[in-house]
Each structure stands twice: as C-alpha cells, then as structure tokens.
mmCIF file of N, CA and C in Angstrom:
data_model
loop_
_atom_site.group_PDB
_atom_site.id
_atom_site.type_symbol
_atom_site.label_atom_id
_atom_site.label_comp_id
_atom_site.label_asym_id
_atom_site.label_seq_id
_atom_site.Cartn_x
_atom_site.Cartn_y
_atom_site.Cartn_z
ATOM 1 N N MET A 37 -96.583 -37.613 1.316
ATOM 2 C CA MET A 37 -95.461 -36.928 1.860
ATOM 3 C C MET A 37 -94.502 -38.053 1.752
ATOM 4 N N ASP A 38 -94.001 -38.679 0.588
ATOM 5 C CA ASP A 38 -93.152 -39.919 0.705
ATOM 6 C C ASP A 38 -91.838 -39.321 1.362
ATOM 7 N N TYR A 39 -91.380 -38.032 0.910
ATOM 8 C CA TYR A 39 -90.163 -37.555 1.421
ATOM 9 C C TYR A 39 -89.715 -37.562 3.072
ATOM 10 N N LEU A 40 -91.084 -37.561 3.851
ATOM 11 C CA LEU A 40 -91.225 -37.731 5.216
ATOM 12 C C LEU A 40 -90.686 -39.269 5.541
ATOM 13 N N LYS A 41 -90.324 -40.053 4.393
ATOM 14 C CA LYS A 41 -90.082 -41.494 5.083
ATOM 15 C C LYS A 41 -88.619 -41.704 4.771
ATOM 16 N N ASP A 42 -88.144 -40.803 4.163
ATOM 17 C CA ASP A 42 -86.517 -40.561 3.748
ATOM 18 C C ASP A 42 -85.648 -40.239 4.826
ATOM 19 N N PRO A 43 -85.113 -41.585 5.181
ATOM 20 C CA PRO A 43 -83.901 -40.985 6.560
ATOM 21 C C PRO A 43 -83.178 -39.938 6.287
ATOM 22 N N MET A 44 -82.577 -39.922 5.248
ATOM 23 C CA MET A 44 -81.371 -38.828 5.261
ATOM 24 C C MET A 44 -82.026 -37.559 4.755
ATOM 25 N N PHE A 45 -83.356 -37.074 4.329
ATOM 26 C CA PHE A 45 -84.170 -36.025 4.153
ATOM 27 C C PHE A 45 -84.475 -35.424 5.948
ATOM 28 N N LEU A 46 -84.930 -36.440 6.484
ATOM 29 C CA LEU A 46 -85.459 -36.239 8.119
ATOM 30 C C LEU A 46 -84.030 -35.823 8.648
ATOM 31 N N ARG A 47 -82.983 -36.375 8.409
ATOM 32 C CA ARG A 47 -81.664 -35.832 9.272
ATOM 33 C C ARG A 47 -81.483 -34.473 8.992
ATOM 34 N N GLN A 48 -81.534 -34.302 7.603
ATOM 35 C CA GLN A 48 -81.216 -32.796 7.012
ATOM 36 C C GLN A 48 -82.611 -31.579 7.505
ATOM 37 N N LEU A 49 -83.480 -32.208 7.786
ATOM 38 C CA LEU A 49 -84.620 -31.404 8.156
ATOM 39 C C LEU A 49 -84.179 -31.161 9.577
ATOM 40 N N ILE A 50 -83.894 -31.939 10.453
ATOM 41 C CA ILE A 50 -83.591 -31.829 11.689
ATOM 42 C C ILE A 50 -82.339 -30.996 11.796
ATOM 43 N N MET A 51 -81.439 -31.047 11.075
ATOM 44 C CA MET A 51 -80.119 -30.298 11.089
ATOM 45 C C MET A 51 -80.416 -28.460 10.745
ATOM 46 N N ASP A 52 -81.350 -28.645 9.771
ATOM 47 C CA ASP A 52 -81.767 -27.015 9.351
ATOM 48 C C ASP A 52 -82.564 -26.566 10.323
ATOM 49 N N HIS A 53 -83.462 -27.247 11.033
ATOM 50 C CA HIS A 53 -83.963 -26.567 12.223
ATOM 51 C C HIS A 53 -83.028 -26.377 13.378
ATOM 52 N N TYR A 54 -81.825 -27.191 13.223
ATOM 53 C CA TYR A 54 -81.082 -26.739 14.528
ATOM 54 C C TYR A 54 -80.303 -25.704 14.266
ATOM 55 N N GLU A 55 -79.700 -25.546 12.680
ATOM 56 C CA GLU A 55 -78.944 -24.597 12.370
ATOM 57 C C GLU A 55 -79.738 -22.941 12.029
ATOM 58 N N HIS A 56 -80.806 -23.435 11.908
ATOM 59 C CA HIS A 56 -81.531 -21.821 11.581
ATOM 60 C C HIS A 56 -83.028 -22.392 12.020
ATOM 61 N N PRO A 57 -82.956 -21.865 13.612
ATOM 62 C CA PRO A 57 -84.532 -22.341 14.254
ATOM 63 C C PRO A 57 -85.443 -21.485 13.779
ATOM 64 N N ARG A 58 -86.687 -21.920 13.722
ATOM 65 C CA ARG A 58 -87.768 -20.760 13.601
ATOM 66 C C ARG A 58 -88.087 -20.379 14.730
ATOM 67 N N ASN A 59 -88.945 -19.346 14.501
ATOM 68 C CA ASN A 59 -89.388 -18.267 15.521
ATOM 69 C C ASN A 59 -88.523 -18.483 16.986
ATOM 70 N N PHE A 60 -87.318 -17.996 16.480
ATOM 71 C CA PHE A 60 -86.303 -18.394 17.756
ATOM 72 C C PHE A 60 -86.088 -16.459 18.225
ATOM 73 N N HIS A 61 -86.976 -16.071 19.124
ATOM 74 C CA HIS A 61 -86.686 -14.757 19.804
ATOM 75 C C HIS A 61 -87.738 -14.528 20.893
ATOM 76 N N GLU A 62 -87.626 -13.759 21.685
ATOM 77 C CA GLU A 62 -88.493 -13.480 22.527
ATOM 78 C C GLU A 62 -89.814 -12.988 22.124
ATOM 79 N N LEU A 63 -90.622 -12.918 23.145
ATOM 80 C CA LEU A 63 -91.983 -12.871 22.385
ATOM 81 C C LEU A 63 -92.624 -11.752 23.495
ATOM 82 N N GLU A 64 -92.572 -10.816 23.339
ATOM 83 C CA GLU A 64 -93.299 -9.644 24.213
ATOM 84 C C GLU A 64 -94.816 -9.668 24.537
ATOM 85 N N ASN A 65 -95.299 -9.596 25.745
ATOM 86 C CA ASN A 65 -96.602 -9.757 25.959
ATOM 87 C C ASN A 65 -97.148 -10.984 25.942
ATOM 88 N N GLY A 66 -96.415 -11.925 26.045
ATOM 89 C CA GLY A 66 -96.712 -13.494 25.697
ATOM 90 C C GLY A 66 -96.612 -13.986 27.109
ATOM 91 N N ASN A 67 -97.233 -15.147 27.585
ATOM 92 C CA ASN A 67 -96.563 -15.705 28.870
ATOM 93 C C ASN A 67 -95.399 -16.778 28.335
ATOM 94 N N GLN A 68 -94.656 -17.015 29.741
ATOM 95 C CA GLN A 68 -93.078 -17.664 29.280
ATOM 96 C C GLN A 68 -92.909 -18.940 30.473
ATOM 97 N N ILE A 69 -92.147 -19.692 29.915
ATOM 98 C CA ILE A 69 -91.694 -20.770 30.826
ATOM 99 C C ILE A 69 -90.421 -20.983 30.431
ATOM 100 N N HIS A 70 -89.555 -21.114 31.586
ATOM 101 C CA HIS A 70 -88.127 -21.703 31.587
ATOM 102 C C HIS A 70 -88.209 -23.374 31.677
ATOM 103 N N MET A 71 -87.387 -23.436 30.824
ATOM 104 C CA MET A 71 -87.330 -25.366 30.466
ATOM 105 C C MET A 71 -85.693 -25.735 30.426
ATOM 106 N N SER A 72 -85.358 -26.716 31.038
ATOM 107 C CA SER A 72 -83.998 -27.339 31.328
ATOM 108 C C SER A 72 -84.072 -28.838 31.440
ATOM 109 N N THR A 73 -82.864 -29.317 31.098
ATOM 110 C CA THR A 73 -82.908 -30.683 31.264
ATOM 111 C C THR A 73 -81.742 -31.190 32.193
ATOM 112 N N ASP A 74 -81.736 -32.130 32.855
ATOM 113 C CA ASP A 74 -80.297 -32.464 33.684
ATOM 114 C C ASP A 74 -79.222 -33.217 33.044
ATOM 115 N N SER A 75 -79.700 -33.818 31.893
ATOM 116 C CA SER A 75 -78.948 -34.629 31.234
ATOM 117 C C SER A 75 -78.270 -34.165 29.980
ATOM 118 N N CYS A 76 -78.674 -33.007 29.562
ATOM 119 C CA CYS A 76 -77.960 -32.213 28.586
ATOM 120 C C CYS A 76 -77.670 -30.718 28.510
ATOM 121 N N ILE A 77 -77.439 -30.113 27.717
ATOM 122 C CA ILE A 77 -77.108 -28.533 27.852
ATOM 123 C C ILE A 77 -78.519 -27.794 27.591
ATOM 124 N N ASP A 78 -79.622 -28.373 27.549
ATOM 125 C CA ASP A 78 -80.540 -27.808 27.226
ATOM 126 C C ASP A 78 -81.361 -26.861 28.358
ATOM 127 N N ASP A 79 -81.293 -25.635 27.977
ATOM 128 C CA ASP A 79 -81.661 -24.561 28.720
ATOM 129 C C ASP A 79 -82.647 -23.551 27.779
ATOM 130 N N LEU A 80 -83.824 -23.881 27.839
ATOM 131 C CA LEU A 80 -84.678 -22.819 26.875
ATOM 132 C C LEU A 80 -85.818 -22.099 27.669
ATOM 133 N N THR A 81 -86.443 -20.923 26.878
ATOM 134 C CA THR A 81 -87.477 -20.426 27.550
ATOM 135 C C THR A 81 -88.428 -20.360 26.437
ATOM 136 N N ILE A 82 -89.340 -20.878 26.358
ATOM 137 C CA ILE A 82 -90.710 -20.961 25.702
ATOM 138 C C ILE A 82 -91.684 -19.918 25.806
ATOM 139 N N TYR A 83 -92.180 -19.308 24.875
ATOM 140 C CA TYR A 83 -92.972 -18.027 24.762
ATOM 141 C C TYR A 83 -94.252 -18.498 23.953
ATOM 142 N N ALA A 84 -95.729 -18.263 24.406
ATOM 143 C CA ALA A 84 -96.660 -18.398 23.874
ATOM 144 C C ALA A 84 -97.859 -17.207 23.924
ATOM 145 N N MET A 85 -98.185 -16.597 22.867
ATOM 146 C CA MET A 85 -99.392 -15.761 23.026
ATOM 147 C C MET A 85 -100.616 -16.637 22.523
ATOM 148 N N ILE A 86 -101.238 -16.635 23.504
ATOM 149 C CA ILE A 86 -102.748 -17.183 23.320
ATOM 150 C C ILE A 86 -103.929 -16.403 23.654
ATOM 151 N N ASN A 87 -104.735 -16.466 22.786
ATOM 152 C CA ASN A 87 -105.724 -15.346 23.054
ATOM 153 C C ASN A 87 -107.205 -16.008 22.556
ATOM 154 N N ASN A 88 -108.243 -15.972 23.190
ATOM 155 C CA ASN A 88 -109.539 -16.474 22.886
ATOM 156 C C ASN A 88 -109.452 -18.106 22.300
ATOM 157 N N ASP A 89 -108.714 -18.834 23.193
ATOM 158 C CA ASP A 89 -108.319 -20.438 22.776
ATOM 159 C C ASP A 89 -107.636 -20.408 21.529
ATOM 160 N N LEU A 90 -107.161 -19.442 20.855
ATOM 161 C CA LEU A 90 -106.219 -19.655 19.606
ATOM 162 C C LEU A 90 -104.671 -19.407 20.152
ATOM 163 N N ILE A 91 -103.901 -20.213 19.343
ATOM 164 C CA ILE A 91 -102.468 -20.050 19.788
ATOM 165 C C ILE A 91 -101.814 -19.166 18.649
ATOM 166 N N GLU A 92 -101.760 -17.914 18.776
ATOM 167 C CA GLU A 92 -101.327 -16.801 17.702
ATOM 168 C C GLU A 92 -99.510 -16.878 17.808
ATOM 169 N N SER A 93 -99.063 -16.985 18.596
ATOM 170 C CA SER A 93 -97.730 -17.294 18.529
ATOM 171 C C SER A 93 -96.749 -18.015 19.510
ATOM 172 N N VAL A 94 -96.075 -18.814 19.052
ATOM 173 C CA VAL A 94 -94.868 -19.589 19.862
ATOM 174 C C VAL A 94 -93.506 -19.317 19.267
ATOM 175 N N SER A 95 -93.013 -19.317 20.488
ATOM 176 C CA SER A 95 -91.261 -18.722 20.176
ATOM 177 C C SER A 95 -90.630 -19.249 21.340
ATOM 178 N N PHE A 96 -89.095 -19.095 21.102
ATOM 179 C CA PHE A 96 -88.279 -19.586 22.083
ATOM 180 C C PHE A 96 -86.973 -18.817 21.934
ATOM 181 N N THR A 97 -86.016 -18.886 23.080
ATOM 182 C CA THR A 97 -84.457 -18.689 22.992
ATOM 183 C C THR A 97 -83.750 -19.399 24.312
ATOM 184 N N GLY A 98 -82.708 -19.301 23.832
ATOM 185 C CA GLY A 98 -81.818 -20.203 24.811
ATOM 186 C C GLY A 98 -80.895 -21.120 24.012
ATOM 187 N N LYS A 99 -80.280 -21.875 24.739
ATOM 188 C CA LYS A 99 -79.115 -22.645 24.038
ATOM 189 C C LYS A 99 -79.687 -24.168 24.362
ATOM 190 N N ALA A 100 -79.653 -25.096 23.533
ATOM 191 C CA ALA A 100 -79.829 -26.656 23.683
ATOM 192 C C ALA A 100 -79.285 -27.415 22.560
ATOM 193 N N CYS A 101 -79.424 -28.689 22.799
ATOM 194 C CA CYS A 101 -79.058 -29.626 21.847
ATOM 195 C C CYS A 101 -79.320 -29.766 20.574
ATOM 196 N N THR A 102 -78.995 -30.380 19.610
ATOM 197 C CA THR A 102 -79.427 -30.467 18.191
ATOM 198 C C THR A 102 -80.908 -30.769 18.368
ATOM 199 N N ILE A 103 -81.326 -32.094 18.853
ATOM 200 C CA ILE A 103 -82.920 -32.504 19.198
ATOM 201 C C ILE A 103 -83.944 -31.248 19.873
ATOM 202 N N ALA A 104 -83.026 -31.164 20.688
ATOM 203 C CA ALA A 104 -84.072 -30.080 21.482
ATOM 204 C C ALA A 104 -84.303 -28.825 20.982
ATOM 205 N N THR A 105 -83.530 -28.351 20.258
ATOM 206 C CA THR A 105 -83.635 -27.170 19.197
ATOM 207 C C THR A 105 -84.593 -27.394 18.246
ATOM 208 N N ALA A 106 -84.229 -28.365 17.460
ATOM 209 C CA ALA A 106 -85.033 -28.853 16.343
ATOM 210 C C ALA A 106 -86.420 -29.011 16.888
ATOM 211 N N SER A 107 -86.524 -30.003 17.522
ATOM 212 C CA SER A 107 -88.067 -30.257 17.928
ATOM 213 C C SER A 107 -89.098 -28.941 18.189
ATOM 214 N N THR A 108 -88.113 -28.196 19.315
ATOM 215 C CA THR A 108 -88.678 -26.894 19.747
ATOM 216 C C THR A 108 -89.102 -25.895 18.400
ATOM 217 N N SER A 109 -88.243 -25.952 17.520
ATOM 218 C CA SER A 109 -88.305 -25.097 16.396
ATOM 219 C C SER A 109 -89.520 -25.660 15.453
ATOM 220 N N MET A 110 -89.741 -27.200 15.575
ATOM 221 C CA MET A 110 -90.722 -27.316 14.501
ATOM 222 C C MET A 110 -92.033 -27.473 15.515
ATOM 223 N N MET A 111 -92.041 -27.639 16.496
ATOM 224 C CA MET A 111 -93.058 -27.349 17.309
ATOM 225 C C MET A 111 -93.679 -25.828 17.133
ATOM 226 N N SER A 112 -92.606 -25.101 17.398
ATOM 227 C CA SER A 112 -93.254 -23.430 17.111
ATOM 228 C C SER A 112 -93.890 -23.501 15.813
ATOM 229 N N GLU A 113 -93.712 -23.977 14.846
ATOM 230 C CA GLU A 113 -94.384 -23.797 13.599
ATOM 231 C C GLU A 113 -95.651 -24.711 13.389
ATOM 232 N N GLU A 114 -95.939 -25.842 13.978
ATOM 233 C CA GLU A 114 -96.907 -26.731 14.010
ATOM 234 C C GLU A 114 -97.808 -26.261 14.741
ATOM 235 N N LEU A 115 -97.836 -25.404 15.975
ATOM 236 C CA LEU A 115 -98.947 -25.101 16.735
ATOM 237 C C LEU A 115 -99.324 -23.472 16.527
ATOM 238 N N VAL A 116 -98.686 -22.655 15.945
ATOM 239 C CA VAL A 116 -99.178 -21.447 15.433
ATOM 240 C C VAL A 116 -100.538 -21.492 14.657
ATOM 241 N N GLY A 117 -101.544 -20.879 15.227
ATOM 242 C CA GLY A 117 -102.868 -20.759 14.209
ATOM 243 C C GLY A 117 -103.491 -22.008 14.798
ATOM 244 N N LYS A 118 -103.117 -22.852 15.688
ATOM 245 C CA LYS A 118 -104.119 -23.622 16.012
ATOM 246 C C LYS A 118 -105.029 -23.483 17.371
ATOM 247 N N SER A 119 -106.195 -24.307 17.475
ATOM 248 C CA SER A 119 -107.057 -23.727 18.627
ATOM 249 C C SER A 119 -106.227 -24.705 19.718
ATOM 250 N N ILE A 120 -106.464 -24.531 21.123
ATOM 251 C CA ILE A 120 -105.815 -25.011 22.006
ATOM 252 C C ILE A 120 -106.500 -26.569 21.815
ATOM 253 N N GLU A 121 -107.435 -26.807 21.634
ATOM 254 C CA GLU A 121 -108.094 -28.254 21.449
ATOM 255 C C GLU A 121 -107.283 -28.988 20.203
ATOM 256 N N GLU A 122 -107.083 -28.178 19.037
ATOM 257 C CA GLU A 122 -106.187 -28.944 18.099
ATOM 258 C C GLU A 122 -104.786 -28.902 18.591
ATOM 259 N N ALA A 123 -104.328 -28.000 19.340
ATOM 260 C CA ALA A 123 -102.598 -27.960 19.695
ATOM 261 C C ALA A 123 -102.671 -29.119 20.898
ATOM 262 N N ASN A 124 -103.590 -29.506 21.729
ATOM 263 C CA ASN A 124 -103.442 -30.449 22.615
ATOM 264 C C ASN A 124 -103.269 -31.828 21.951
ATOM 265 N N LYS A 125 -103.824 -32.081 20.722
ATOM 266 C CA LYS A 125 -103.996 -33.021 20.232
ATOM 267 C C LYS A 125 -102.819 -33.445 19.371
ATOM 268 N N ILE A 126 -102.147 -32.463 19.002
ATOM 269 C CA ILE A 126 -100.804 -32.764 18.107
ATOM 270 C C ILE A 126 -99.740 -32.776 19.256
ATOM 271 N N ILE A 127 -99.856 -31.952 20.234
ATOM 272 C CA ILE A 127 -99.059 -32.279 21.226
ATOM 273 C C ILE A 127 -99.066 -33.639 21.924
ATOM 274 N N ASP A 128 -100.353 -34.269 22.257
ATOM 275 C CA ASP A 128 -100.097 -35.795 22.749
ATOM 276 C C ASP A 128 -99.913 -36.810 21.676
ATOM 277 N N ASN A 129 -100.112 -36.448 20.412
ATOM 278 C CA ASN A 129 -99.666 -37.441 19.789
ATOM 279 C C ASN A 129 -98.418 -37.561 19.207
ATOM 280 N N TYR A 130 -97.785 -36.317 19.517
ATOM 281 C CA TYR A 130 -96.109 -36.067 19.375
ATOM 282 C C TYR A 130 -95.592 -36.723 20.724
ATOM 283 N N LEU A 131 -95.999 -36.797 21.823
ATOM 284 C CA LEU A 131 -95.475 -37.224 22.793
ATOM 285 C C LEU A 131 -95.317 -38.573 23.055
ATOM 286 N N LYS A 132 -96.877 -39.089 22.142
ATOM 287 C CA LYS A 132 -96.879 -40.582 22.181
ATOM 288 C C LYS A 132 -95.851 -41.356 21.277
ATOM 289 N N MET A 133 -95.772 -40.446 20.372
ATOM 290 C CA MET A 133 -94.596 -40.942 19.350
ATOM 291 C C MET A 133 -93.143 -41.654 20.176
ATOM 292 N N ILE A 134 -92.690 -40.108 20.855
ATOM 293 C CA ILE A 134 -91.418 -40.189 21.561
ATOM 294 C C ILE A 134 -91.587 -41.296 22.332
ATOM 295 N N ARG A 135 -92.780 -41.665 23.382
ATOM 296 C CA ARG A 135 -92.838 -42.426 24.169
ATOM 297 C C ARG A 135 -92.785 -43.919 23.597
ATOM 298 N N GLN A 136 -92.669 -44.170 22.273
ATOM 299 C CA GLN A 136 -93.150 -45.582 21.600
ATOM 300 C C GLN A 136 -94.374 -46.271 21.838
ATOM 301 N N GLU A 137 -95.060 -45.266 21.739
ATOM 302 C CA GLU A 137 -96.727 -45.611 22.224
ATOM 303 C C GLU A 137 -97.349 -45.708 20.654
ATOM 304 N N PRO A 138 -98.567 -46.399 20.692
ATOM 305 C CA PRO A 138 -99.140 -46.231 19.324
ATOM 306 C C PRO A 138 -99.607 -44.848 19.080
ATOM 307 N N PHE A 139 -99.776 -44.055 17.878
ATOM 308 C CA PHE A 139 -99.970 -42.819 17.646
ATOM 309 C C PHE A 139 -100.614 -42.665 16.200
ATOM 310 N N ASP A 140 -101.133 -41.570 16.134
ATOM 311 C CA ASP A 140 -101.647 -41.223 14.445
ATOM 312 C C ASP A 140 -100.643 -40.858 13.534
ATOM 313 N N LYS A 141 -99.925 -42.065 12.964
ATOM 314 C CA LYS A 141 -98.747 -41.726 12.031
ATOM 315 C C LYS A 141 -99.365 -40.694 10.900
ATOM 316 N N GLU A 142 -100.563 -40.889 10.309
ATOM 317 C CA GLU A 142 -101.087 -40.243 9.114
ATOM 318 C C GLU A 142 -101.136 -38.607 9.573
ATOM 319 N N SER A 143 -101.487 -38.234 10.622
ATOM 320 C CA SER A 143 -101.530 -36.924 11.245
ATOM 321 C C SER A 143 -100.258 -36.308 11.338
ATOM 322 N N MET A 144 -99.170 -36.806 11.296
ATOM 323 C CA MET A 144 -97.802 -36.334 11.597
ATOM 324 C C MET A 144 -97.358 -35.547 10.243
ATOM 325 N N THR A 145 -96.435 -34.336 10.676
ATOM 326 C CA THR A 145 -96.055 -33.689 9.755
ATOM 327 C C THR A 145 -94.418 -33.769 9.980
ATOM 328 N N GLN A 146 -93.976 -32.785 9.495
ATOM 329 C CA GLN A 146 -92.434 -32.552 9.794
ATOM 330 C C GLN A 146 -91.859 -33.288 11.008
ATOM 331 N N VAL A 147 -92.668 -33.290 11.942
ATOM 332 C CA VAL A 147 -92.256 -33.875 13.575
ATOM 333 C C VAL A 147 -91.994 -35.329 13.299
ATOM 334 N N ILE A 148 -92.487 -36.142 12.329
ATOM 335 C CA ILE A 148 -92.130 -37.407 12.465
ATOM 336 C C ILE A 148 -90.662 -37.680 12.090
ATOM 337 N N ALA A 149 -89.881 -36.614 12.127
ATOM 338 C CA ALA A 149 -88.457 -36.696 11.886
ATOM 339 C C ALA A 149 -87.784 -37.430 13.178
ATOM 340 N N PHE A 150 -88.477 -37.274 14.103
ATOM 341 C CA PHE A 150 -88.306 -37.661 15.543
ATOM 342 C C PHE A 150 -88.685 -38.890 16.049
ATOM 343 N N GLU A 151 -89.247 -39.711 15.365
ATOM 344 C CA GLU A 151 -90.043 -40.853 15.477
ATOM 345 C C GLU A 151 -88.954 -41.997 16.263
ATOM 346 N N ASN A 152 -87.858 -41.844 15.940
ATOM 347 C CA ASN A 152 -87.128 -42.861 16.478
ATOM 348 C C ASN A 152 -86.398 -42.522 17.838
ATOM 349 N N VAL A 153 -86.689 -41.519 18.119
ATOM 350 C CA VAL A 153 -85.720 -40.701 19.414
ATOM 351 C C VAL A 153 -86.107 -41.479 20.542
ATOM 352 N N GLY A 154 -87.358 -42.310 20.816
ATOM 353 C CA GLY A 154 -87.649 -42.986 21.854
ATOM 354 C C GLY A 154 -86.782 -43.940 22.103
ATOM 355 N N ARG A 155 -86.122 -44.599 21.111
ATOM 356 C CA ARG A 155 -85.231 -45.621 21.102
ATOM 357 C C ARG A 155 -83.875 -45.264 21.864
ATOM 358 N N GLN A 156 -83.871 -43.983 22.244
ATOM 359 C CA GLN A 156 -82.547 -43.564 22.726
ATOM 360 C C GLN A 156 -83.026 -42.788 24.160
ATOM 361 N N PRO A 157 -83.354 -43.684 25.269
ATOM 362 C CA PRO A 157 -83.992 -42.972 26.259
ATOM 363 C C PRO A 157 -83.423 -41.582 26.948
ATOM 364 N N HIS A 158 -82.135 -41.610 26.696
ATOM 365 C CA HIS A 158 -81.405 -40.340 27.213
ATOM 366 C C HIS A 158 -81.675 -39.395 26.306
ATOM 367 N N ARG A 159 -82.407 -39.304 25.279
ATOM 368 C CA ARG A 159 -82.726 -37.886 24.536
ATOM 369 C C ARG A 159 -84.049 -37.670 24.457
ATOM 370 N N VAL A 160 -84.851 -38.569 25.005
ATOM 371 C CA VAL A 160 -86.590 -38.393 25.173
ATOM 372 C C VAL A 160 -86.338 -36.931 25.819
ATOM 373 N N SER A 161 -85.692 -36.698 26.591
ATOM 374 C CA SER A 161 -86.107 -35.221 27.774
ATOM 375 C C SER A 161 -86.056 -33.917 26.493
ATOM 376 N N CYS A 162 -84.910 -34.383 25.652
ATOM 377 C CA CYS A 162 -84.395 -33.235 24.663
ATOM 378 C C CYS A 162 -85.498 -33.122 23.724
ATOM 379 N N ALA A 163 -85.985 -34.203 23.106
ATOM 380 C CA ALA A 163 -87.035 -34.087 22.141
ATOM 381 C C ALA A 163 -88.522 -33.606 22.702
ATOM 382 N N THR A 164 -88.650 -33.613 24.168
ATOM 383 C CA THR A 164 -90.049 -33.194 24.558
ATOM 384 C C THR A 164 -90.054 -31.854 25.306
ATOM 385 N N LEU A 165 -88.733 -31.363 25.297
ATOM 386 C CA LEU A 165 -88.601 -30.146 26.140
ATOM 387 C C LEU A 165 -89.384 -28.949 25.807
ATOM 388 N N GLY A 166 -89.302 -28.387 24.836
ATOM 389 C CA GLY A 166 -90.345 -27.423 24.260
ATOM 390 C C GLY A 166 -91.871 -27.974 24.314
ATOM 391 N N TRP A 167 -92.139 -29.137 24.003
ATOM 392 C CA TRP A 167 -93.565 -29.522 23.765
ATOM 393 C C TRP A 167 -94.242 -29.594 25.212
ATOM 394 N N ARG A 168 -93.042 -29.864 26.215
ATOM 395 C CA ARG A 168 -93.735 -30.072 27.926
ATOM 396 C C ARG A 168 -94.015 -28.392 28.222
ATOM 397 N N GLY A 169 -93.127 -27.383 27.679
ATOM 398 C CA GLY A 169 -93.389 -26.097 28.093
ATOM 399 C C GLY A 169 -94.355 -25.321 27.496
ATOM 400 N N ILE A 170 -94.864 -25.675 25.943
ATOM 401 C CA ILE A 170 -95.826 -25.306 25.648
ATOM 402 C C ILE A 170 -97.180 -25.755 26.353
ATOM 403 N N GLN A 171 -96.919 -27.007 26.881
ATOM 404 C CA GLN A 171 -98.270 -27.644 27.316
ATOM 405 C C GLN A 171 -98.218 -27.321 28.478
ATOM 406 N N HIS A 172 -97.308 -26.977 29.275
ATOM 407 C CA HIS A 172 -97.615 -26.109 30.576
ATOM 408 C C HIS A 172 -98.193 -24.507 30.537
ATOM 409 N N LEU A 173 -97.762 -23.897 29.334
ATOM 410 C CA LEU A 173 -98.453 -22.680 29.254
ATOM 411 C C LEU A 173 -99.785 -22.797 28.748
ATOM 412 N N ILE A 174 -100.292 -23.808 28.001
ATOM 413 C CA ILE A 174 -101.407 -23.899 27.359
ATOM 414 C C ILE A 174 -102.482 -24.148 28.582
ATOM 415 N N LEU A 175 -101.893 -25.517 29.599
ATOM 416 C CA LEU A 175 -102.965 -25.733 30.690
ATOM 417 C C LEU A 175 -103.050 -24.223 31.678
ATOM 418 N N GLU A 176 -101.975 -23.505 31.738
ATOM 419 C CA GLU A 176 -101.822 -22.248 32.703
ATOM 420 C C GLU A 176 -102.731 -21.358 31.820
ATOM 421 N N LYS A 177 -103.056 -21.151 30.514
ATOM 422 C CA LYS A 177 -103.943 -20.236 30.362
ATOM 423 C C LYS A 177 -105.450 -21.052 29.989
ATOM 424 N N GLU A 178 -105.495 -22.125 30.362
ATOM 425 C CA GLU A 178 -106.930 -22.693 30.617
ATOM 426 C C GLU A 178 -107.173 -22.718 31.898
ATOM 427 N N THR A 179 -106.275 -22.793 32.981
ATOM 428 C CA THR A 179 -106.847 -22.338 34.520
ATOM 429 C C THR A 179 -107.208 -21.085 34.716
ATOM 430 N N GLN A 180 -106.524 -19.813 33.623
ATOM 431 C CA GLN A 180 -107.094 -18.681 33.893
ATOM 432 C C GLN A 180 -108.464 -18.398 33.404
ATOM 433 N N LYS A 181 -109.106 -19.066 33.065
ATOM 434 C CA LYS A 181 -110.334 -18.715 32.459
ATOM 435 C C LYS A 181 -111.405 -18.702 33.393
#
C-alpha cells in the first residue's frame, strides 16, 4: 500500500472523509455517547451496536473540525465487523500512534493519515474524540456482561 505513504494522497483522504463522512447518521437501538472538546468546535455523538462481542455498526452525528470528523469517519469504517478484542487492539494502536509512541505501523490502514497529528498537541483531542467515544461504548458493553 505505497499510496498510504504519499502525503498528498493522505491529505486528500482526510478531506474526503471530512467532506463526505462515512456512517454519518443516528443509530437506532444502539448505545451512544456525546463527546466534545474544549479546544475546538468538536461536538459529536458516537453510536455503536455491539452484540455477542461483535461490533455490528458504528456511526456518528454532530459538528466537528476536519481532523475530528475525518478520524471518526475512518474509525467507523475500521471497526465494523470486528470483535471487541480486535477493535481494542486497533484502537490501542491508533492511540499510540497519535501519542507519538511506538506502534504497529504494518497493521495500519487509512488511519495512518493521522500519523503526524501528535506533533500538534492541540489537535490530539480532535484526532482521538471519536476513538475515545467508541472505547467508552465498548467498555460499557463489556461491563454489562
């Protein structure tokens, strides 16, 4: 996937997810959490349908900056169809990348577009907003067992 190393492609990918966010709708019968940031316009509601340890659906609504919208859109695509265990590994790896910690680069897909966001500390909360929301929903589901 050499195109995931092309900075111009990655910028276009982020803009595409911002202008045309995937899974941007309410999700009936799913769990939800409201997420916002103090440092930006980000104000999103994250929805998830998790059954039998499988993430069946992820969506979101609200208004947010380019980074928060695009990263949440990508997250919604990444986690659907994954087990909770798989999702937690993806989330953990993504958050390590954003925090500029060692991470498994080989397992990254389109979310690698946010690799350098951690160099801009004020953007970290934007890039992790949806991810922290889904993390909360997964934990909530796990504690209901």
